[in-house]
PDB file of C-alpha atoms in Angstrom:
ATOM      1  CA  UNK A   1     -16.102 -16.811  -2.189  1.00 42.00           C
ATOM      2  CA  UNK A   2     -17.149 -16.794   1.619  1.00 45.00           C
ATOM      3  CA  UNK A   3     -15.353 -14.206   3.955  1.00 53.00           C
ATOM      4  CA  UNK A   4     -15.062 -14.035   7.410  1.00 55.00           C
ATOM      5  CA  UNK A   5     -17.399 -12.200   8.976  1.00 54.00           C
ATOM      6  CA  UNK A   6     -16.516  -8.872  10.211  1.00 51.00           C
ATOM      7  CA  UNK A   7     -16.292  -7.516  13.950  1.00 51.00           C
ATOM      8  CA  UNK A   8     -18.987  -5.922  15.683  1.00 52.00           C
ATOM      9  CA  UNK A   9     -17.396  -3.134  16.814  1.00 56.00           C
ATOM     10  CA  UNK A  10     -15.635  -2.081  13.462  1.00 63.00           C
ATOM     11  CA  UNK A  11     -18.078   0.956  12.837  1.00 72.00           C
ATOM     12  CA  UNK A  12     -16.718   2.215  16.261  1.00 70.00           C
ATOM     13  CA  UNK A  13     -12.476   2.444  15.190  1.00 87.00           C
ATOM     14  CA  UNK A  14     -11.603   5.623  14.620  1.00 93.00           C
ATOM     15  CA  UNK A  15     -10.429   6.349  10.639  1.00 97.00           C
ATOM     16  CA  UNK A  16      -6.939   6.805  10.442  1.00 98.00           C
ATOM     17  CA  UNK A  17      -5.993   9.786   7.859  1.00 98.00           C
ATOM     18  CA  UNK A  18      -2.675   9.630   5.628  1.00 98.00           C
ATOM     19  CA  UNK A  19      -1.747  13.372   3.706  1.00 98.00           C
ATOM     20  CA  UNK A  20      -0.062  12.448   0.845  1.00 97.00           C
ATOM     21  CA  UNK A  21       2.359  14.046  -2.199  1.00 96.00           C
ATOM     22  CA  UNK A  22       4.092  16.337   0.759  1.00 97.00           C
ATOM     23  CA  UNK A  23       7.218  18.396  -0.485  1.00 97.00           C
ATOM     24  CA  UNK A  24       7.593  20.983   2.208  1.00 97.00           C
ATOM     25  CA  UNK A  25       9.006  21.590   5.588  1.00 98.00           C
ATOM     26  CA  UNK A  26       5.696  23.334   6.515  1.00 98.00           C
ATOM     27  CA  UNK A  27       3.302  21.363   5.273  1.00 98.00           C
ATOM     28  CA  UNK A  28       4.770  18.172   6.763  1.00 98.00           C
ATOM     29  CA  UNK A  29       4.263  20.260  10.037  1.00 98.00           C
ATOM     30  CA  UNK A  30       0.940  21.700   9.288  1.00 98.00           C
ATOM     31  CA  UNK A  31      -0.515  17.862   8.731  1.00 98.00           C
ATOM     32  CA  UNK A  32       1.000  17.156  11.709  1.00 98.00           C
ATOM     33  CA  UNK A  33      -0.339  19.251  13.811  1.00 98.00           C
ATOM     34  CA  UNK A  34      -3.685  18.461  12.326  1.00 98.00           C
ATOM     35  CA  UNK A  35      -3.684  14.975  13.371  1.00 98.00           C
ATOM     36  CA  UNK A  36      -2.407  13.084  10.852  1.00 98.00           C
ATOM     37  CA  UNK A  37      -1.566   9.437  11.441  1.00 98.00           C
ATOM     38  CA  UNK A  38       1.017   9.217   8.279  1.00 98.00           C
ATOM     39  CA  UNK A  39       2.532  11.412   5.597  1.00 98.00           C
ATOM     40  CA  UNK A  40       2.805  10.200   1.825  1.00 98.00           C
ATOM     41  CA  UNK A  41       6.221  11.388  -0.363  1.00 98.00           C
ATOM     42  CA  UNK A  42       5.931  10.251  -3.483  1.00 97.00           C
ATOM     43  CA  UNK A  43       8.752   8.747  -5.290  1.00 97.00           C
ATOM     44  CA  UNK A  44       7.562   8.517  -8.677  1.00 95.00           C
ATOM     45  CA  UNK A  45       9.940  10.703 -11.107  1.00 93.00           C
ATOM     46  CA  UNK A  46       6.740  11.174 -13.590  1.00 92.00           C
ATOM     47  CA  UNK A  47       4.443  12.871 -10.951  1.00 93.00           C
ATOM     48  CA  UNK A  48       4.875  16.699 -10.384  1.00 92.00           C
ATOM     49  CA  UNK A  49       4.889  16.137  -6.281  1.00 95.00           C
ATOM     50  CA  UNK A  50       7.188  13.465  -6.919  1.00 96.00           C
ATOM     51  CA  UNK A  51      10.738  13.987  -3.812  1.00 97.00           C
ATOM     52  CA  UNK A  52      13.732  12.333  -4.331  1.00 96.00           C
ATOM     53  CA  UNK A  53      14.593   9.618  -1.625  1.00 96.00           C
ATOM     54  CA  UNK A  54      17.327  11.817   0.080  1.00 96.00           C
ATOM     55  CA  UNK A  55      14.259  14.857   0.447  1.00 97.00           C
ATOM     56  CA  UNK A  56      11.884  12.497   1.355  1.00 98.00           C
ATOM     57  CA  UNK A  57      14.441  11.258   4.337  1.00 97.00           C
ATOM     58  CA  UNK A  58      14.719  15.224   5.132  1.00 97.00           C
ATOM     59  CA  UNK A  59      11.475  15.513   5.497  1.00 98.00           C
ATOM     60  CA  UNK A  60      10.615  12.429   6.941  1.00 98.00           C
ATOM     61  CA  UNK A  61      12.904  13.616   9.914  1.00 97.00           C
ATOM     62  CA  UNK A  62      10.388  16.633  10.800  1.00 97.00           C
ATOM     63  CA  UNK A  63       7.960  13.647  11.983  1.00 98.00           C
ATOM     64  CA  UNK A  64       7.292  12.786  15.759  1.00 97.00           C
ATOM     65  CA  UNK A  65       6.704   9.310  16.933  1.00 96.00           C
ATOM     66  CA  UNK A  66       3.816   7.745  15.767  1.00 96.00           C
ATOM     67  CA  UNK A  67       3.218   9.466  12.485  1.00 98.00           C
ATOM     68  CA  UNK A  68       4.548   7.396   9.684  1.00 98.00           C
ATOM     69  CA  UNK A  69       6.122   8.109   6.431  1.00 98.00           C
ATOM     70  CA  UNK A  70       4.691   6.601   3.360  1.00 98.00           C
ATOM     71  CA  UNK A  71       6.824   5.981   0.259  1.00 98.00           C
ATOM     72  CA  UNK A  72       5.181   5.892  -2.464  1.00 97.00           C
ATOM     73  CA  UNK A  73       6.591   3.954  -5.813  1.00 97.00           C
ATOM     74  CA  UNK A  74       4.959   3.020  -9.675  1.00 96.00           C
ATOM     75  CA  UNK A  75       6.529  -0.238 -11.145  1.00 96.00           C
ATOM     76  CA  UNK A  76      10.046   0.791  -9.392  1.00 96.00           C
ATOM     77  CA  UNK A  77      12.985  -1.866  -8.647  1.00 94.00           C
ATOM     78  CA  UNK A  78      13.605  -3.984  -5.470  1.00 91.00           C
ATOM     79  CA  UNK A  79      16.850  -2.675  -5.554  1.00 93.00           C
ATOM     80  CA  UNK A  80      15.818   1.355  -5.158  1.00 95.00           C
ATOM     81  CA  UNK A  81      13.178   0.275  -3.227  1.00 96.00           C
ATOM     82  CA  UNK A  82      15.164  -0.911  -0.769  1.00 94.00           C
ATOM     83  CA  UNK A  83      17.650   2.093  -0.810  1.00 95.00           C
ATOM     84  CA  UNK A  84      14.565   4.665  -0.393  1.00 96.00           C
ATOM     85  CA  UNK A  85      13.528   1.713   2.904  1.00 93.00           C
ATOM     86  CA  UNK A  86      17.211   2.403   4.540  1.00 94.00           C
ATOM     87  CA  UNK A  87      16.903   6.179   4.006  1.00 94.00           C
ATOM     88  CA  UNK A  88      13.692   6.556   5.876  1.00 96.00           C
ATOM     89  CA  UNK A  89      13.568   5.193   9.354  1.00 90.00           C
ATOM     90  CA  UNK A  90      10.233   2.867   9.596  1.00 94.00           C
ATOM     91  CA  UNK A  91       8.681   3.867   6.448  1.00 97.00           C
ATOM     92  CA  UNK A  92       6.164   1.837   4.665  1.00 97.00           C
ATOM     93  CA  UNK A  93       6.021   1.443   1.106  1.00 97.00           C
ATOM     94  CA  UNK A  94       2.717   2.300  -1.422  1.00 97.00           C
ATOM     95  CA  UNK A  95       3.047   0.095  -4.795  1.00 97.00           C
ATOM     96  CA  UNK A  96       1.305   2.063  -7.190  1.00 94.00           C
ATOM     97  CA  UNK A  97       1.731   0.469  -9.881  1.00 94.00           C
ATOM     98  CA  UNK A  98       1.463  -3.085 -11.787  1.00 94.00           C
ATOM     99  CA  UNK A  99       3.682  -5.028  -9.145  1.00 97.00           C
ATOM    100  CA  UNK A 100       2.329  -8.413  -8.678  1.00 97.00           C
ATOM    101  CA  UNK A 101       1.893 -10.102  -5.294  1.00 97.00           C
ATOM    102  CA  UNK A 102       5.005 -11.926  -5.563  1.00 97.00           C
ATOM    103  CA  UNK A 103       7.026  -8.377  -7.059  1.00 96.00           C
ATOM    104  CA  UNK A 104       5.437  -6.757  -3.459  1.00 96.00           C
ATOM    105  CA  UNK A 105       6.731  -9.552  -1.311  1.00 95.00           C
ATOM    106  CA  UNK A 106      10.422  -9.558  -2.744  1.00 94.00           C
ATOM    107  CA  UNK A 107      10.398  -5.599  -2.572  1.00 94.00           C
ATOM    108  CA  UNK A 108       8.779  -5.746   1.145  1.00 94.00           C
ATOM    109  CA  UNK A 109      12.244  -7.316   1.819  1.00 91.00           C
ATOM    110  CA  UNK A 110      10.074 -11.036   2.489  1.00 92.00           C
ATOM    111  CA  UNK A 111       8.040  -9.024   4.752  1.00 89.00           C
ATOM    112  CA  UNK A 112      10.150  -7.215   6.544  1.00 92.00           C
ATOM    113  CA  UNK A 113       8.817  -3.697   5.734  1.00 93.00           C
ATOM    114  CA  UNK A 114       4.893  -3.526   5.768  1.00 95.00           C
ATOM    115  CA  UNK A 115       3.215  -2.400   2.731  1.00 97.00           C
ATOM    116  CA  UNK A 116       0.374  -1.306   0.759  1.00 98.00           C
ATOM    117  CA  UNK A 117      -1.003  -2.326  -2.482  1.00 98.00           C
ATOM    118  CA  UNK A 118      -2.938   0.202  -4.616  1.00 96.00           C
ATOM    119  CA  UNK A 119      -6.120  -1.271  -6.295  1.00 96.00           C
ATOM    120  CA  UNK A 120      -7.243   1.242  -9.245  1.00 93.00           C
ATOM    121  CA  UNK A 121     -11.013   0.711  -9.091  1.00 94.00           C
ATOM    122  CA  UNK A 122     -12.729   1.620 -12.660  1.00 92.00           C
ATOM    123  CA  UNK A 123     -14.550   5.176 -12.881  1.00 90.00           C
ATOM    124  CA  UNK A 124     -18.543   4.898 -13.483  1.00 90.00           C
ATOM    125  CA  UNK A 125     -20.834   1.928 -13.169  1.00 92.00           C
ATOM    126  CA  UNK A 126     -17.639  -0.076 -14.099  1.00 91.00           C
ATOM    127  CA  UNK A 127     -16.883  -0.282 -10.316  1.00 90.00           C
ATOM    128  CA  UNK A 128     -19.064  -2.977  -9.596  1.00 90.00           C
ATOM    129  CA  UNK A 129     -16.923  -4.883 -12.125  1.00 92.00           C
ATOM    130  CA  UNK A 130     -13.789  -5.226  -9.773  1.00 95.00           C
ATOM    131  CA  UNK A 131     -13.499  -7.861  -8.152  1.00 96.00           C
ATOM    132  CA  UNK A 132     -12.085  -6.431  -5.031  1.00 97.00           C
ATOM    133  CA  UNK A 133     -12.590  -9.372  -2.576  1.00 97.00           C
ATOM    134  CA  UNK A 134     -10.269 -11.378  -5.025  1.00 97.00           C
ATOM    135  CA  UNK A 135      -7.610  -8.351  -5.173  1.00 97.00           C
ATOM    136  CA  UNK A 136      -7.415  -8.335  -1.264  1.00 97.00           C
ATOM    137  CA  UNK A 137      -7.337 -11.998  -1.387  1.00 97.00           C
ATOM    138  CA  UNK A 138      -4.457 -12.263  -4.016  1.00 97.00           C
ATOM    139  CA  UNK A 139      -2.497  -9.592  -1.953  1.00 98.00           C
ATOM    140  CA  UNK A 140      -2.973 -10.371   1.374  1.00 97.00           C
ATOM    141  CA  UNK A 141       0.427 -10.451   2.798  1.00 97.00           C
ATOM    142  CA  UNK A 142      -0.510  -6.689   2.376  1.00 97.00           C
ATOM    143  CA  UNK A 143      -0.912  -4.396   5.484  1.00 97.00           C
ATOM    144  CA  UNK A 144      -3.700  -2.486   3.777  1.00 98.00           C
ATOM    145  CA  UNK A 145      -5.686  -2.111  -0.040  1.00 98.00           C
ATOM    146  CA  UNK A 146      -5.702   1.263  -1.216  1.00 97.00           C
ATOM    147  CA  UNK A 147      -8.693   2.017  -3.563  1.00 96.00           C
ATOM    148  CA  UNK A 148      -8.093   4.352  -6.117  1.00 94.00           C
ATOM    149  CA  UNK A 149      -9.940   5.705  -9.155  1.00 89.00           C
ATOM    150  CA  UNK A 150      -8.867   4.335 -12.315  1.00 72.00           C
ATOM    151  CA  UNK A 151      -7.522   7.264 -14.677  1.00 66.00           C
ATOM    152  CA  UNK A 152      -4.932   7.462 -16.915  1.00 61.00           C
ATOM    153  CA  UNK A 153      -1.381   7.155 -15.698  1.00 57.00           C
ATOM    154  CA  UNK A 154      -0.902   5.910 -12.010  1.00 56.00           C
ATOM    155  CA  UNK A 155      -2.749   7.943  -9.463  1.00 53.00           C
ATOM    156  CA  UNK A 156      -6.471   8.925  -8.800  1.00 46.00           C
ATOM    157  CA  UNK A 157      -6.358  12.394 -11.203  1.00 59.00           C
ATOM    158  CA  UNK A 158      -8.446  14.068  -8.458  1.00 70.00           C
ATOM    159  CA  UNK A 159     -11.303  11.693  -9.038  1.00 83.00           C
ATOM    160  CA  UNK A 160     -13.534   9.780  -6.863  1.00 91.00           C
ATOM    161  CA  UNK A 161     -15.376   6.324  -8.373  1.00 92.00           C
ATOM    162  CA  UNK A 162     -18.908   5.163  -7.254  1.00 93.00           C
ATOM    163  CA  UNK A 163     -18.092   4.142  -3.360  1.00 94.00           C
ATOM    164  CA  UNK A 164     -21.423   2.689  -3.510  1.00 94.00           C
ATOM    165  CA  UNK A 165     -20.309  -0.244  -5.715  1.00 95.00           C
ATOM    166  CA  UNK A 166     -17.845  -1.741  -3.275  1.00 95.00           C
ATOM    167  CA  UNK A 167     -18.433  -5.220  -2.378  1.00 95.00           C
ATOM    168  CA  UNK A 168     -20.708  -5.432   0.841  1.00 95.00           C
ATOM    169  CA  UNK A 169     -17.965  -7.485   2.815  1.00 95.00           C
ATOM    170  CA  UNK A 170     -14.116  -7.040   1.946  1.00 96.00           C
ATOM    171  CA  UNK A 171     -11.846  -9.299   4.782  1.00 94.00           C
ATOM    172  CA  UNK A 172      -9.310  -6.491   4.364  1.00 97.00           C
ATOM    173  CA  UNK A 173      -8.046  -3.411   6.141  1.00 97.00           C
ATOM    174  CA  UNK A 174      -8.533  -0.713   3.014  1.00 98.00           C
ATOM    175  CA  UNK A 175      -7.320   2.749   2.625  1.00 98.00           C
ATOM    176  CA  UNK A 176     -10.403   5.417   0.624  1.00 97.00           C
ATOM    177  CA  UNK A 177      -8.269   7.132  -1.742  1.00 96.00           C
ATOM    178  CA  UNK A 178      -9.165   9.152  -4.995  1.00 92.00           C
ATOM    179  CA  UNK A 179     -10.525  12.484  -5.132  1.00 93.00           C
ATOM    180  CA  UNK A 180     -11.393  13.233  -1.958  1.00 96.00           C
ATOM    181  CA  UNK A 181     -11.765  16.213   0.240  1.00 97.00           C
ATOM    182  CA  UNK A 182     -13.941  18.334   2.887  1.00 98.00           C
ATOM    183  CA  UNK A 183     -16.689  18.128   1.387  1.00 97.00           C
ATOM    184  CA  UNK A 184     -16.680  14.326   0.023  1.00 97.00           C
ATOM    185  CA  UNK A 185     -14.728  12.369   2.429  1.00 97.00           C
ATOM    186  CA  UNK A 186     -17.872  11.947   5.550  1.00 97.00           C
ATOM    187  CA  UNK A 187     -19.857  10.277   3.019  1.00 96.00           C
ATOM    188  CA  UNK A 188     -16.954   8.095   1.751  1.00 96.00           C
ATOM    189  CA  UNK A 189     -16.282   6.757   4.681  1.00 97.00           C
ATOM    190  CA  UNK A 190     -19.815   6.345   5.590  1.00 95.00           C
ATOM    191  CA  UNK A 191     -20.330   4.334   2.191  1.00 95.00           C
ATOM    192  CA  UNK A 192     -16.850   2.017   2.929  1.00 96.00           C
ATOM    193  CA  UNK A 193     -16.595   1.757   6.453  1.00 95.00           C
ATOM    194  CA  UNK A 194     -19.008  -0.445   6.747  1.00 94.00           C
ATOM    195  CA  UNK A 195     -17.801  -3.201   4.328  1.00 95.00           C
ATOM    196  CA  UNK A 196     -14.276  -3.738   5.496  1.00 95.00           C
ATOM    197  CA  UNK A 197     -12.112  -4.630   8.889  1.00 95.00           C
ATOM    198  CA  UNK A 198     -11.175  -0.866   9.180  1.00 96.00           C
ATOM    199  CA  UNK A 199     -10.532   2.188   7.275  1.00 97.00           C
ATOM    200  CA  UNK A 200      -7.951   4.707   6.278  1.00 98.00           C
ATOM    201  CA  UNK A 201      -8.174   7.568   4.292  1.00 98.00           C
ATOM    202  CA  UNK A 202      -6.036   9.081   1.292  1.00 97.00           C
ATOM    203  CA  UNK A 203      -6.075  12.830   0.833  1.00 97.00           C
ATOM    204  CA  UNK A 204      -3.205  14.978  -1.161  1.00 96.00           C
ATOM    205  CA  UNK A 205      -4.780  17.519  -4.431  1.00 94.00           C
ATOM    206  CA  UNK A 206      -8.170  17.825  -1.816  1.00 96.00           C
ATOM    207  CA  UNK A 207      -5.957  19.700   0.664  1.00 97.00           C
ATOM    208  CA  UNK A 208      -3.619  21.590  -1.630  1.00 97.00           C
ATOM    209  CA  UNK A 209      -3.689  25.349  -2.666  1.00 96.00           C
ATOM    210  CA  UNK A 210      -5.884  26.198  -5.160  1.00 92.00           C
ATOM    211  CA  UNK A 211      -4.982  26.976  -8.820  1.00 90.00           C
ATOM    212  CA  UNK A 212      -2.166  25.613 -11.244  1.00 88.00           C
ATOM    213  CA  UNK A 213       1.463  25.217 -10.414  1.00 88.00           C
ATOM    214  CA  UNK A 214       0.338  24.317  -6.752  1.00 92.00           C
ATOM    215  CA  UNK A 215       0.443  20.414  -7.139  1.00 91.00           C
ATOM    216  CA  UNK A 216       2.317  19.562  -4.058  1.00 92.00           C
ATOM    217  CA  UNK A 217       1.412  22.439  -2.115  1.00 96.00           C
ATOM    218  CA  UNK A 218      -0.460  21.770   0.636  1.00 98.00           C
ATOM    219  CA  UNK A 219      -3.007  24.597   2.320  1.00 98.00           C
ATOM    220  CA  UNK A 220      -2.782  24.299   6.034  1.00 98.00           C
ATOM    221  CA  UNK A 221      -7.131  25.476   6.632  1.00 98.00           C
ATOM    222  CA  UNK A 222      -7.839  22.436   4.075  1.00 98.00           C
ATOM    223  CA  UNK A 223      -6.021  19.808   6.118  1.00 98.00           C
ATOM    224  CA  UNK A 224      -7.766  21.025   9.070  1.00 98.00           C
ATOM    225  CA  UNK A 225     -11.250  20.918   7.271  1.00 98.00           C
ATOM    226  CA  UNK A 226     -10.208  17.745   5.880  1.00 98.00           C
ATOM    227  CA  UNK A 227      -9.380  16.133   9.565  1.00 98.00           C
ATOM    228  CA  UNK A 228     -12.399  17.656  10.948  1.00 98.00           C
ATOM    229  CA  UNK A 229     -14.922  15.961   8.616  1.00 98.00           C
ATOM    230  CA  UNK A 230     -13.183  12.497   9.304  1.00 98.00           C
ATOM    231  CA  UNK A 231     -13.797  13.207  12.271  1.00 97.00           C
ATOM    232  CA  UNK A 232     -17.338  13.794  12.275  1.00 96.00           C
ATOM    233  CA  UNK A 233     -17.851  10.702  10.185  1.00 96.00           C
ATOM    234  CA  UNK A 234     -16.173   8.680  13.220  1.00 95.00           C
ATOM    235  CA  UNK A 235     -18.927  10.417  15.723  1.00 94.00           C
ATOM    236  CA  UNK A 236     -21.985   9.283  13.614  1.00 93.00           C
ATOM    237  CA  UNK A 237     -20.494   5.612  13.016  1.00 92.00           C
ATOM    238  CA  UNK A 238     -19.528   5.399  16.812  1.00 90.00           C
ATOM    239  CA  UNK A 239     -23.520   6.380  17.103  1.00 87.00           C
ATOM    240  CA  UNK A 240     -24.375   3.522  14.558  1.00 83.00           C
ATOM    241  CA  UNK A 241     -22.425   1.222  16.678  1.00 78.00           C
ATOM    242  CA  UNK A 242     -24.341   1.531  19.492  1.00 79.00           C
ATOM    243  CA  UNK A 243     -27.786   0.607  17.029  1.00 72.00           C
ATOM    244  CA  UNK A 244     -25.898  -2.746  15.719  1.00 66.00           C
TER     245      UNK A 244
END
């Protein structure tokens, strides 16, 4: 399948960061203040950081202009769907789940709302299997694929996949997702960057407190590491750039 070649100056855009599976007043603050370009709530009643529409509107109110809430939904109706949209001023919507292109559309209110679609890219060598090109391709009336790692239930489990297996050229504006962090996420985006029209990042159990019960609890120093590395990721491409 031949794809349209991809601008020059990609390496150079700066990588925009999303903080997702936010369920306090101060940590919606602390990711703000770190930079954060949008703030995931996650409306999925199975997942412990899951909000219910009417928090995630309360919380969604704490954000200044710019920063963008993210709902995020797993196999969920057009009809809630929609009632989570009117609650939450300019939010986009995350399908997370097994919605089909046509399911996204209809829920997207024919386009009305932007969107993105979750692609759950196999753990192991099995990554090279996906055919990701074809994914973007089927849903492209999507504002962005987000690549997550393929684990049981909906969600990344706090695992990365092999970055390395991505397609070399994906005519798509993609989101890095799945077990990243700190430590990881510079040589994600190095790996990805590269191979698509631009690139977001996905961060929520990388920047939460550590130990059990804390799903959902963000820690304000790991956001800040977090943002930091992204950032130095951004200097070296912008360096690249100036190589092509």
């Amino acid at each position: 399948m031949s794809q349209t070649p991809l601008p020059k100056n990609h390496l150079a855009q700066r990588t925009r960061i999303k903080i997702c599976g936010l369920t306090r007043e101060q940590d919606v603050d602390a990711a703000v203040a770190a930079g954060a370009d949008a703030i995931g709530f996650v409306l999925y009643a199975k997942s412990p950081r899951c909000v219910s529409p009417v928090r995630a509107a309360e919380l969604a109110r704490r954000l200044p202009p710019f920063v963008t809430p993210v709902l995020l939904f797993v196999n969920e109706s057009a009809t809630k769907i929609a009632a989570a949209y009117a609650s939450v001023a300019g939010a986009t919507a995350q399908f997370h789940g097994d919605e089909t292109p046509e399911q996204c559309w209809l829920a997207s209110q024919s386009g009305a709302r932007p969107y993105l679609r979750a692609a759950r890219i196999p753990l192991g060598d099995a990554a090279g299997s996906f055919d990701l090109v074809k994914f973007a391709l089927d849903y492209s009336q999507a504002q962005a694929i987000l690549l997550d790692a393929h684990v049981e239930g909906y969600g990344g489990g706090g695992q990365t996949f092999n970055w390395s297996l991505l397609p070399p050229n994906v005519n798509a504006h993609l989101v890095l997702s799945g077990g990243l962090n700190a430590a990881n996420v510079t040589a994600g985006i190095l790996q990805a960057r590269p191979r698509c029209k631009s690139l977001a990042v996905d961060v929520s159990s990388g920047v939460e407190v550590s130990g059990p019960g804390n799903k959902g609890i963000k820690d304000p120093e790991k956001i800040n590491q977090f943002v930091a590395a992204v950032r130095a990721a951004d200097q070296q491409l912008a360096e690249m750039s100036k190589h092509v």
